[in-house]
Amino acid sequence: MARGLDHVVVAVRDLDAAAKAWAELGFTVTPENRHAWGTANRLVQLDGFFIEILTVADESLIVEASEGDFSFGAFNRNFLKTRQGASMLVAEGVDPDQDRADFQRLGLTTYAPFSFERVANFKDGSTGKVGFDLTFLTDPLIPDLAFFTCRNRYPETFWNSDFQRHDNGAAAIGAIYMVASDPSDHHEFLGGFTGQREMRATSLGLEVQTPRGLISVLNPDAYRHLVGDAAANEVTSSSPQIAAVEVVCDGLVSRKVIPADEALGITAILTPAV
């Protein structure tokens, strides 16, 4: 079964500054939420997809990774030692046991099951319980990123209409853009991760159309052509990375590209709804 995109994790050093930057772009940003393992987040909710702006709030609570056990907190802590930006890509999960079995059958690197609950904070000061089942996997050809599927246990609590109204008209995920020197190297992993075996390969890159959002893997020249020099110049690592998120906005007249230094972490592409 093909999996739609669920969210992208954008690791930042200053959570409030990043939230302010996204708010100034016209996005509604949720209040801060805390994880038991030392990270904190603020979210931008769209229609079934969200951007998770994340930081390390209390390093003393982080549990280190061990053989067969993935550590969300440690991974993002280590990521931030090198740079800010998109650290994880997440697909929607319906059955974590089936996801793990699918990934293992394909020979992908998986980890022990991980589930948690946390308190969600709402605009009016009230709270609610949310919970998630995560199925982590990694790829040695994409060493700086982690991937997982996420089953939302309480979608009726998590998704909030107040958080899905944005001054800039943001409505839905358009695409996640990755940059890699040889995009074709990643078709097997991304196909297994998304469950989408049909994809489009060109001289510029690779496209995986999921039920919710496109994953586009571009070579550096193609990415520069897409976003321009200001945003492309911020991609300095030769390792494959998630460089941009495209958001479809109702009422927007022309496409806008906001480089990662302004969005504090990832280039944001705002595109008009068709």
PDB file of C-alpha atoms in Angstrom, residues 4 25 28-29 42 60 64 69 74 97 118 139 143 156 178 183 195 227 239 254 256 260 268:
ATOM      1  CA  GLY A   4       1.241   9.488   1.819  1.00  0.00           C
ATOM      2  CA  LEU A  25       5.498  34.197   6.553  1.00  0.00           C
ATOM      3  CA  THR A  28      -0.257  29.703  12.086  1.00  0.00           C
ATOM      4  CA  VAL A  29       2.146  27.994  14.492  1.00  0.00           C
ATOM      5  CA  ARG A  42       5.845  23.708  17.454  1.00  0.00           C
ATOM      6  CA  SER A  60      19.704  15.642  30.087  1.00  0.00           C
ATOM      7  CA  GLU A  64      21.178   7.375  23.728  1.00  0.00           C
ATOM      8  CA  ASP A  69      16.970   0.976  19.198  1.00  0.00           C
ATOM      9  CA  ALA A  74      19.892  11.768  20.170  1.00  0.00           C
ATOM     10  CA  ASP A  97       3.587  -4.091  12.389  1.00  0.00           C
ATOM     11  CA  ARG A 118       2.172  13.444  25.024  1.00  0.00           C
ATOM     12  CA  ASP A 139      19.487   4.222   4.679  1.00  0.00           C
ATOM     13  CA  PRO A 143      23.381   9.037   6.357  1.00  0.00           C
ATOM     14  CA  GLU A 156      -9.558  13.795  16.308  1.00  0.00           C
ATOM     15  CA  MET A 178      15.771  16.503  -1.740  1.00  0.00           C
ATOM     16  CA  PRO A 183      19.177  11.015  -7.534  1.00  0.00           C
ATOM     17  CA  GLY A 195       5.311   1.828  -0.909  1.00  0.00           C
ATOM     18  CA  VAL A 227      14.818  27.795  -6.311  1.00  0.00           C
ATOM     19  CA  SER A 239      25.446  14.245   1.376  1.00  0.00           C
ATOM     20  CA  SER A 254       2.598  34.017  -7.753  1.00  0.00           C
ATOM     21  CA  LYS A 256       7.442  32.605  -3.660  1.00  0.00           C
ATOM     22  CA  ALA A 260      16.320  28.613   4.595  1.00  0.00           C
ATOM     23  CA  ALA A 268       9.907  27.236   1.953  1.00  0.00           C
TER      24      ALA A 268
END
